[in-house]
PDB file of N, CA and C in Angstrom:
ATOM      1  N   MET A   1       0.878  -1.205   0.082  1.00 49.00           N
ATOM      2  CA  MET A   1       0.033   0.051  -0.082  1.00 49.00           C
ATOM      3  C   MET A   1       0.902   1.248   0.014  1.00 49.00           C
ATOM      4  N   ASP A   2       0.794   2.097  -0.988  1.00 56.00           N
ATOM      5  CA  ASP A   2       1.513   3.383  -1.055  1.00 56.00           C
ATOM      6  C   ASP A   2       0.573   4.404  -0.311  1.00 56.00           C
ATOM      7  N   LEU A   3       1.278   5.244   0.476  1.00 60.00           N
ATOM      8  CA  LEU A   3       0.750   6.290   1.101  1.00 60.00           C
ATOM      9  C   LEU A   3       0.806   7.521   0.439  1.00 60.00           C
ATOM     10  N   ASP A   4      -0.178   8.225  -0.018  1.00 65.00           N
ATOM     11  CA  ASP A   4      -0.439   9.385  -0.704  1.00 65.00           C
ATOM     12  C   ASP A   4      -0.939  10.477   0.009  1.00 65.00           C
ATOM     13  N   MET A   5      -0.055  11.210   0.650  1.00 68.00           N
ATOM     14  CA  MET A   5      -0.544  12.244   1.564  1.00 68.00           C
ATOM     15  C   MET A   5      -0.682  13.559   0.950  1.00 68.00           C
ATOM     16  N   ALA A   6      -1.821  14.338   1.392  1.00 73.00           N
ATOM     17  CA  ALA A   6      -1.950  15.688   0.889  1.00 73.00           C
ATOM     18  C   ALA A   6      -0.970  16.619   1.341  1.00 73.00           C
ATOM     19  N   ALA A   7      -0.620  17.682   0.728  1.00 77.00           N
ATOM     20  CA  ALA A   7       0.443  18.569   1.308  1.00 77.00           C
ATOM     21  C   ALA A   7       0.330  18.841   2.795  1.00 77.00           C
ATOM     22  N   ASP A   8      -0.905  19.307   3.098  1.00 80.00           N
ATOM     23  CA  ASP A   8      -1.215  19.905   4.437  1.00 80.00           C
ATOM     24  C   ASP A   8      -1.131  18.617   5.527  1.00 80.00           C
ATOM     25  N   GLU A   9      -1.399  17.459   5.017  1.00 78.00           N
ATOM     26  CA  GLU A   9      -1.196  16.330   5.867  1.00 78.00           C
ATOM     27  C   GLU A   9       0.111  15.981   6.215  1.00 78.00           C
ATOM     28  N   LEU A  10       0.990  16.014   5.094  1.00 80.00           N
ATOM     29  CA  LEU A  10       2.327  15.822   5.085  1.00 80.00           C
ATOM     30  C   LEU A  10       3.032  16.724   6.077  1.00 80.00           C
ATOM     31  N   LYS A  11       2.739  17.989   5.820  1.00 86.00           N
ATOM     32  CA  LYS A  11       3.233  19.207   6.634  1.00 86.00           C
ATOM     33  C   LYS A  11       3.171  19.055   8.020  1.00 86.00           C
ATOM     34  N   SER A  12       1.894  18.627   8.454  1.00 85.00           N
ATOM     35  CA  SER A  12       1.461  18.417   9.745  1.00 85.00           C
ATOM     36  C   SER A  12       2.327  17.214  10.482  1.00 85.00           C
ATOM     37  N   VAL A  13       2.370  16.119   9.604  1.00 86.00           N
ATOM     38  CA  VAL A  13       3.198  14.939  10.294  1.00 86.00           C
ATOM     39  C   VAL A  13       4.693  15.230  10.373  1.00 86.00           C
ATOM     40  N   LEU A  14       5.113  15.941   9.264  1.00 90.00           N
ATOM     41  CA  LEU A  14       6.498  16.435   9.353  1.00 90.00           C
ATOM     42  C   LEU A  14       6.948  17.260  10.534  1.00 90.00           C
ATOM     43  N   ASN A  15       5.928  18.247  10.891  1.00 90.00           N
ATOM     44  CA  ASN A  15       5.965  19.094  12.007  1.00 90.00           C
ATOM     45  C   ASN A  15       6.223  18.348  13.343  1.00 90.00           C
ATOM     46  N   ARG A  16       5.177  17.454  13.373  1.00 89.00           N
ATOM     47  CA  ARG A  16       5.114  16.549  14.651  1.00 89.00           C
ATOM     48  C   ARG A  16       6.478  15.850  14.725  1.00 89.00           C
ATOM     49  N   LEU A  17       6.887  15.194  13.471  1.00 92.00           N
ATOM     50  CA  LEU A  17       8.185  14.508  13.749  1.00 92.00           C
ATOM     51  C   LEU A  17       9.467  15.366  14.142  1.00 92.00           C
ATOM     52  N   ARG A  18       9.360  16.539  13.396  1.00 94.00           N
ATOM     53  CA  ARG A  18      10.566  17.435  13.838  1.00 94.00           C
ATOM     54  C   ARG A  18      10.450  18.031  15.359  1.00 94.00           C
ATOM     55  N   ARG A  19       9.095  18.065  15.805  1.00 91.00           N
ATOM     56  CA  ARG A  19       9.082  18.469  17.184  1.00 91.00           C
ATOM     57  C   ARG A  19       9.575  17.386  18.140  1.00 91.00           C
ATOM     58  N   ALA A  20       9.262  16.138  17.753  1.00 93.00           N
ATOM     59  CA  ALA A  20       9.667  14.891  18.515  1.00 93.00           C
ATOM     60  C   ALA A  20      11.121  14.868  18.444  1.00 93.00           C
ATOM     61  N   GLN A  21      11.753  15.175  17.288  1.00 95.00           N
ATOM     62  CA  GLN A  21      13.288  15.157  17.053  1.00 95.00           C
ATOM     63  C   GLN A  21      13.803  16.193  17.947  1.00 95.00           C
ATOM     64  N   GLY A  22      13.344  17.271  18.055  1.00 94.00           N
ATOM     65  CA  GLY A  22      13.903  18.306  19.036  1.00 94.00           C
ATOM     66  C   GLY A  22      13.739  18.079  20.438  1.00 94.00           C
ATOM     67  N   GLN A  23      12.510  17.504  20.967  1.00 93.00           N
ATOM     68  CA  GLN A  23      12.362  17.058  22.131  1.00 93.00           C
ATOM     69  C   GLN A  23      13.298  15.919  22.621  1.00 93.00           C
ATOM     70  N   LEU A  24      13.510  14.988  21.635  1.00 95.00           N
ATOM     71  CA  LEU A  24      14.487  13.885  21.952  1.00 95.00           C
ATOM     72  C   LEU A  24      15.909  14.406  22.111  1.00 95.00           C
ATOM     73  N   ALA A  25      16.177  15.418  21.219  1.00 96.00           N
ATOM     74  CA  ALA A  25      17.587  16.001  21.456  1.00 96.00           C
ATOM     75  C   ALA A  25      17.699  16.704  22.939  1.00 96.00           C
ATOM     76  N   GLY A  26      16.492  17.264  23.277  1.00 95.00           N
ATOM     77  CA  GLY A  26      16.483  17.886  24.599  1.00 95.00           C
ATOM     78  C   GLY A  26      16.738  16.738  25.812  1.00 95.00           C
ATOM     79  N   VAL A  27      16.120  15.665  25.614  1.00 96.00           N
ATOM     80  CA  VAL A  27      16.239  14.601  26.606  1.00 96.00           C
ATOM     81  C   VAL A  27      17.589  14.183  26.651  1.00 96.00           C
ATOM     82  N   ILE A  28      18.169  13.984  25.517  1.00 96.00           N
ATOM     83  CA  ILE A  28      19.647  13.508  25.424  1.00 96.00           C
ATOM     84  C   ILE A  28      20.505  14.567  26.205  1.00 96.00           C
ATOM     85  N   ARG A  29      20.242  15.985  25.836  1.00 97.00           N
ATOM     86  CA  ARG A  29      21.085  16.886  26.714  1.00 97.00           C
ATOM     87  C   ARG A  29      20.749  16.920  28.136  1.00 97.00           C
ATOM     88  N   MET A  30      19.589  16.707  28.601  1.00 96.00           N
ATOM     89  CA  MET A  30      19.119  16.583  29.948  1.00 96.00           C
ATOM     90  C   MET A  30      20.064  15.411  30.732  1.00 96.00           C
ATOM     91  N   LEU A  31      19.998  14.352  30.025  1.00 96.00           N
ATOM     92  CA  LEU A  31      20.778  13.126  30.516  1.00 96.00           C
ATOM     93  C   LEU A  31      22.182  13.407  30.758  1.00 96.00           C
ATOM     94  N   GLU A  32      22.645  14.018  29.707  1.00 97.00           N
ATOM     95  CA  GLU A  32      24.146  14.395  29.644  1.00 97.00           C
ATOM     96  C   GLU A  32      24.573  15.419  30.763  1.00 97.00           C
ATOM     97  N   GLU A  33      23.469  16.246  31.028  1.00 96.00           N
ATOM     98  CA  GLU A  33      23.759  17.282  32.018  1.00 96.00           C
ATOM     99  C   GLU A  33      23.364  16.838  33.608  1.00 96.00           C
ATOM    100  N   GLY A  34      22.871  15.480  33.586  1.00 96.00           N
ATOM    101  CA  GLY A  34      22.546  15.063  34.776  1.00 96.00           C
ATOM    102  C   GLY A  34      21.257  15.571  35.440  1.00 96.00           C
ATOM    103  N   ARG A  35      20.407  15.967  34.708  1.00 96.00           N
ATOM    104  CA  ARG A  35      19.173  16.645  35.215  1.00 96.00           C
ATOM    105  C   ARG A  35      18.223  15.596  36.068  1.00 96.00           C
ATOM    106  N   ASP A  36      17.289  16.089  36.576  1.00 95.00           N
ATOM    107  CA  ASP A  36      16.385  15.587  37.534  1.00 95.00           C
ATOM    108  C   ASP A  36      15.710  14.376  36.825  1.00 95.00           C
ATOM    109  N   CYS A  37      15.485  13.225  37.371  1.00 94.00           N
ATOM    110  CA  CYS A  37      14.899  12.044  36.651  1.00 94.00           C
ATOM    111  C   CYS A  37      13.475  12.364  36.383  1.00 94.00           C
ATOM    112  N   GLU A  38      12.746  13.014  37.098  1.00 95.00           N
ATOM    113  CA  GLU A  38      11.406  13.389  36.774  1.00 95.00           C
ATOM    114  C   GLU A  38      11.216  14.196  35.588  1.00 95.00           C
ATOM    115  N   ASP A  39      12.075  15.203  35.548  1.00 94.00           N
ATOM    116  CA  ASP A  39      11.997  15.978  34.241  1.00 94.00           C
ATOM    117  C   ASP A  39      12.428  15.286  33.017  1.00 94.00           C
ATOM    118  N   VAL A  40      13.370  14.408  33.113  1.00 95.00           N
ATOM    119  CA  VAL A  40      13.717  13.640  31.991  1.00 95.00           C
ATOM    120  C   VAL A  40      12.558  12.766  31.432  1.00 95.00           C
ATOM    121  N   ILE A  41      12.074  12.075  32.379  1.00 95.00           N
ATOM    122  CA  ILE A  41      10.750  11.066  32.036  1.00 95.00           C
ATOM    123  C   ILE A  41       9.766  11.971  31.512  1.00 95.00           C
ATOM    124  N   THR A  42       9.456  13.098  32.024  1.00 94.00           N
ATOM    125  CA  THR A  42       8.200  14.034  31.542  1.00 94.00           C
ATOM    126  C   THR A  42       8.562  14.404  30.141  1.00 94.00           C
ATOM    127  N   GLN A  43       9.808  14.706  29.707  1.00 94.00           N
ATOM    128  CA  GLN A  43      10.132  14.961  28.307  1.00 94.00           C
ATOM    129  C   GLN A  43      10.086  13.892  27.487  1.00 94.00           C
ATOM    130  N   LEU A  44      10.603  12.624  27.991  1.00 94.00           N
ATOM    131  CA  LEU A  44      10.650  11.343  27.273  1.00 94.00           C
ATOM    132  C   LEU A  44       9.151  11.059  26.858  1.00 94.00           C
ATOM    133  N   ALA A  45       8.067  11.208  27.845  1.00 94.00           N
ATOM    134  CA  ALA A  45       6.914  10.962  27.486  1.00 94.00           C
ATOM    135  C   ALA A  45       6.301  11.938  26.449  1.00 94.00           C
ATOM    136  N   ALA A  46       6.662  13.221  26.416  1.00 92.00           N
ATOM    137  CA  ALA A  46       6.335  14.083  25.307  1.00 92.00           C
ATOM    138  C   ALA A  46       6.777  13.672  24.013  1.00 92.00           C
ATOM    139  N   VAL A  47       7.980  13.073  24.023  1.00 94.00           N
ATOM    140  CA  VAL A  47       8.520  12.633  22.832  1.00 94.00           C
ATOM    141  C   VAL A  47       7.724  11.438  22.317  1.00 94.00           C
ATOM    142  N   SER A  48       7.223  10.528  23.174  1.00 92.00           N
ATOM    143  CA  SER A  48       6.509   9.306  22.835  1.00 92.00           C
ATOM    144  C   SER A  48       5.134   9.745  22.309  1.00 92.00           C
ATOM    145  N   ARG A  49       4.632  10.663  22.981  1.00 90.00           N
ATOM    146  CA  ARG A  49       3.138  11.169  22.354  1.00 90.00           C
ATOM    147  C   ARG A  49       3.309  11.817  21.119  1.00 90.00           C
ATOM    148  N   ALA A  50       4.344  12.752  20.864  1.00 89.00           N
ATOM    149  CA  ALA A  50       4.526  13.250  19.626  1.00 89.00           C
ATOM    150  C   ALA A  50       4.701  12.147  18.448  1.00 89.00           C
ATOM    151  N   LEU A  51       5.530  11.196  18.647  1.00 91.00           N
ATOM    152  CA  LEU A  51       5.788  10.161  17.758  1.00 91.00           C
ATOM    153  C   LEU A  51       4.410   9.502  17.526  1.00 91.00           C
ATOM    154  N   ASP A  52       3.653   9.086  18.645  1.00 87.00           N
ATOM    155  CA  ASP A  52       2.300   8.350  18.388  1.00 87.00           C
ATOM    156  C   ASP A  52       1.456   9.148  17.556  1.00 87.00           C
ATOM    157  N   ARG A  53       1.354  10.391  17.916  1.00 86.00           N
ATOM    158  CA  ARG A  53       0.395  11.299  17.012  1.00 86.00           C
ATOM    159  C   ARG A  53       0.873  11.324  15.677  1.00 86.00           C
ATOM    160  N   ALA A  54       2.009  11.255  15.249  1.00 87.00           N
ATOM    161  CA  ALA A  54       2.475  11.366  13.934  1.00 87.00           C
ATOM    162  C   ALA A  54       2.178  10.023  13.283  1.00 87.00           C
ATOM    163  N   GLY A  55       2.373   8.869  14.012  1.00 85.00           N
ATOM    164  CA  GLY A  55       2.006   7.523  13.557  1.00 85.00           C
ATOM    165  C   GLY A  55       0.511   7.434  13.242  1.00 85.00           C
ATOM    166  N   PHE A  56      -0.287   7.768  14.273  1.00 84.00           N
ATOM    167  CA  PHE A  56      -1.783   7.663  14.047  1.00 84.00           C
ATOM    168  C   PHE A  56      -2.335   8.555  12.935  1.00 84.00           C
ATOM    169  N   ALA A  57      -1.622   9.778  12.724  1.00 83.00           N
ATOM    170  CA  ALA A  57      -1.968  10.560  11.428  1.00 83.00           C
ATOM    171  C   ALA A  57      -1.717   9.866  10.181  1.00 83.00           C
ATOM    172  N   ILE A  58      -0.635   9.157  10.175  1.00 80.00           N
ATOM    173  CA  ILE A  58      -0.112   8.406   9.020  1.00 80.00           C
ATOM    174  C   ILE A  58      -1.127   7.428   8.710  1.00 80.00           C
ATOM    175  N   ILE A  59      -1.565   6.543   9.931  1.00 79.00           N
ATOM    176  CA  ILE A  59      -2.307   5.437   9.667  1.00 79.00           C
ATOM    177  C   ILE A  59      -3.692   5.986   9.427  1.00 79.00           C
ATOM    178  N   ALA A  60      -4.186   6.933   9.828  1.00 79.00           N
ATOM    179  CA  ALA A  60      -5.505   7.548   9.511  1.00 79.00           C
ATOM    180  C   ALA A  60      -5.668   7.799   7.997  1.00 79.00           C
ATOM    181  N   THR A  61      -4.440   8.489   7.400  1.00 78.00           N
ATOM    182  CA  THR A  61      -4.539   8.767   6.042  1.00 78.00           C
ATOM    183  C   THR A  61      -4.628   7.445   5.272  1.00 78.00           C
ATOM    184  N   GLY A  62      -3.953   6.468   5.694  1.00 71.00           N
ATOM    185  CA  GLY A  62      -3.931   5.192   5.066  1.00 71.00           C
ATOM    186  C   GLY A  62      -5.418   4.548   4.985  1.00 71.00           C
ATOM    187  N   LEU A  63      -6.053   4.650   6.069  1.00 70.00           N
ATOM    188  CA  LEU A  63      -7.384   4.100   6.257  1.00 70.00           C
ATOM    189  C   LEU A  63      -8.329   4.937   5.430  1.00 70.00           C
ATOM    190  N   GLN A  64      -8.192   6.199   5.338  1.00 70.00           N
ATOM    191  CA  GLN A  64      -8.993   7.069   4.551  1.00 70.00           C
ATOM    192  C   GLN A  64      -8.800   6.699   3.087  1.00 70.00           C
ATOM    193  N   GLN A  65      -7.596   6.443   2.626  1.00 68.00           N
ATOM    194  CA  GLN A  65      -7.405   6.104   1.297  1.00 68.00           C
ATOM    195  C   GLN A  65      -7.999   4.786   0.975  1.00 68.00           C
ATOM    196  N   CYS A  66      -7.839   3.829   1.865  1.00 62.00           N
ATOM    197  CA  CYS A  66      -8.412   2.584   1.678  1.00 62.00           C
ATOM    198  C   CYS A  66      -9.829   2.607   1.641  1.00 62.00           C
ATOM    199  N   LEU A  67     -10.593   3.431   2.426  1.00 63.00           N
ATOM    200  CA  LEU A  67     -11.959   3.490   2.405  1.00 63.00           C
ATOM    201  C   LEU A  67     -12.632   4.175   1.022  1.00 63.00           C
ATOM    202  N   ALA A  68     -11.678   5.123   0.657  1.00 65.00           N
ATOM    203  CA  ALA A  68     -12.054   5.715  -0.692  1.00 65.00           C
ATOM    204  C   ALA A  68     -11.908   4.870  -1.952  1.00 65.00           C
ATOM    205  N   ASP A  69     -11.012   3.810  -1.801  1.00 62.00           N
ATOM    206  CA  ASP A  69     -10.664   2.883  -2.799  1.00 62.00           C
ATOM    207  C   ASP A  69     -11.502   1.662  -2.578  1.00 62.00           C
ATOM    208  N   GLY A  70     -12.796   1.640  -2.982  1.00 57.00           N
ATOM    209  CA  GLY A  70     -13.694   0.588  -2.728  1.00 57.00           C
ATOM    210  C   GLY A  70     -13.717  -0.339  -3.705  1.00 57.00           C
ATOM    211  N   GLU A  71     -12.753  -0.217  -4.796  1.00 57.00           N
ATOM    212  CA  GLU A  71     -12.730  -1.113  -5.999  1.00 57.00           C
ATOM    213  C   GLU A  71     -12.144  -2.329  -5.946  1.00 57.00           C
ATOM    214  N   GLN A  72     -11.292  -2.452  -4.754  1.00 58.00           N
ATOM    215  CA  GLN A  72     -10.383  -3.586  -4.459  1.00 58.00           C
ATOM    216  C   GLN A  72     -11.401  -4.793  -4.409  1.00 58.00           C
ATOM    217  N   PRO A  73     -10.829  -6.099  -4.736  1.00 62.00           N
ATOM    218  CA  PRO A  73     -11.591  -7.272  -4.425  1.00 62.00           C
ATOM    219  C   PRO A  73     -11.540  -7.575  -2.957  1.00 62.00           C
ATOM    220  N   VAL A  74     -12.602  -8.302  -2.430  1.00 62.00           N
ATOM    221  CA  VAL A  74     -12.793  -8.468  -0.943  1.00 62.00           C
ATOM    222  C   VAL A  74     -11.627  -8.961  -0.218  1.00 62.00           C
ATOM    223  N   GLY A  75     -10.900  -9.984  -1.002  1.00 67.00           N
ATOM    224  CA  GLY A  75      -9.655 -10.637  -0.415  1.00 67.00           C
ATOM    225  C   GLY A  75      -8.615  -9.641  -0.172  1.00 67.00           C
ATOM    226  N   ASP A  76      -8.494  -8.785  -1.156  1.00 74.00           N
ATOM    227  CA  ASP A  76      -7.415  -7.652  -1.144  1.00 74.00           C
ATOM    228  C   ASP A  76      -7.743  -6.715   0.065  1.00 74.00           C
ATOM    229  N   ARG A  77      -9.011  -6.598   0.205  1.00 71.00           N
ATOM    230  CA  ARG A  77      -9.405  -5.410   1.294  1.00 71.00           C
ATOM    231  C   ARG A  77      -9.172  -6.086   2.762  1.00 71.00           C
ATOM    232  N   GLU A  78      -9.436  -7.420   2.807  1.00 78.00           N
ATOM    233  CA  GLU A  78      -9.161  -8.125   3.977  1.00 78.00           C
ATOM    234  C   GLU A  78      -7.801  -8.104   4.372  1.00 78.00           C
ATOM    235  N   GLN A  79      -6.840  -8.377   3.414  1.00 80.00           N
ATOM    236  CA  GLN A  79      -5.419  -8.221   3.568  1.00 80.00           C
ATOM    237  C   GLN A  79      -4.911  -6.918   3.998  1.00 80.00           C
ATOM    238  N   LEU A  80      -5.534  -5.970   3.321  1.00 74.00           N
ATOM    239  CA  LEU A  80      -5.189  -4.551   3.665  1.00 74.00           C
ATOM    240  C   LEU A  80      -5.600  -4.199   4.975  1.00 74.00           C
ATOM    241  N   ARG A  81      -6.965  -4.573   5.514  1.00 75.00           N
ATOM    242  CA  ARG A  81      -7.447  -4.199   6.675  1.00 75.00           C
ATOM    243  C   ARG A  81      -6.571  -4.957   7.815  1.00 75.00           C
ATOM    244  N   ALA A  82      -6.117  -6.113   7.606  1.00 80.00           N
ATOM    245  CA  ALA A  82      -5.201  -6.773   8.438  1.00 80.00           C
ATOM    246  C   ALA A  82      -3.964  -6.096   8.572  1.00 80.00           C
ATOM    247  N   ARG A  83      -3.329  -5.620   7.542  1.00 78.00           N
ATOM    248  CA  ARG A  83      -2.109  -4.839   7.579  1.00 78.00           C
ATOM    249  C   ARG A  83      -2.355  -3.652   8.341  1.00 78.00           C
ATOM    250  N   LEU A  84      -3.394  -2.930   8.106  1.00 74.00           N
ATOM    251  CA  LEU A  84      -3.567  -1.603   8.762  1.00 74.00           C
ATOM    252  C   LEU A  84      -3.768  -1.878  10.265  1.00 74.00           C
ATOM    253  N   GLU A  85      -4.510  -2.883  10.440  1.00 79.00           N
ATOM    254  CA  GLU A  85      -4.794  -3.188  12.142  1.00 79.00           C
ATOM    255  C   GLU A  85      -3.424  -3.467  12.729  1.00 79.00           C
ATOM    256  N   LYS A  86      -2.427  -4.263  12.025  1.00 81.00           N
ATOM    257  CA  LYS A  86      -1.339  -4.498  12.588  1.00 81.00           C
ATOM    258  C   LYS A  86      -0.491  -3.282  12.892  1.00 81.00           C
ATOM    259  N   LEU A  87      -0.490  -2.375  11.770  1.00 76.00           N
ATOM    260  CA  LEU A  87       0.235  -1.109  12.024  1.00 76.00           C
ATOM    261  C   LEU A  87      -0.220  -0.270  13.284  1.00 76.00           C
ATOM    262  N   PHE A  88      -1.769  -0.194  13.255  1.00 73.00           N
ATOM    263  CA  PHE A  88      -2.347   0.520  14.405  1.00 73.00           C
ATOM    264  C   PHE A  88      -2.006  -0.154  15.631  1.00 73.00           C
ATOM    265  N   LEU A  89      -1.913  -1.312  15.804  1.00 78.00           N
ATOM    266  CA  LEU A  89      -1.652  -2.081  17.055  1.00 78.00           C
ATOM    267  C   LEU A  89      -0.311  -1.812  17.557  1.00 78.00           C
ATOM    268  N   SER A  90       0.638  -1.618  16.514  1.00 78.00           N
ATOM    269  CA  SER A  90       2.091  -1.391  16.712  1.00 78.00           C
ATOM    270  C   SER A  90       2.277  -0.213  17.488  1.00 78.00           C
ATOM    271  N   LEU A  91       1.344   0.868  17.467  1.00 71.00           N
ATOM    272  CA  LEU A  91       1.452   2.096  18.022  1.00 71.00           C
ATOM    273  C   LEU A  91       0.568   2.049  19.416  1.00 71.00           C
ATOM    274  N   ALA A  92      -0.191   0.926  19.684  1.00 69.00           N
ATOM    275  CA  ALA A  92      -0.924   1.038  20.810  1.00 69.00           C
ATOM    276  C   ALA A  92      -0.049   0.766  22.074  1.00 69.00           C
TER     277      ALA A  92
END
């Protein structure tokens, strides 16, 4: 399944991933500086949420595309549904 994201969807996902990248760099700096454990964990949780949101946005786009493409044979749709479910659960 190829993912064809609209420009605004792609921009949103890329922004989330860049934000997560910056937050992760912050976590690394915090660890190197010996910062408080609670602060590090709080930032790490923020990174995790940002990555999850980006992943869910990508999966939602895939689901939307699958629903719009109703011309697939039933067997193909079942395989696609199973693949999307597996992807979704990998983020859960």
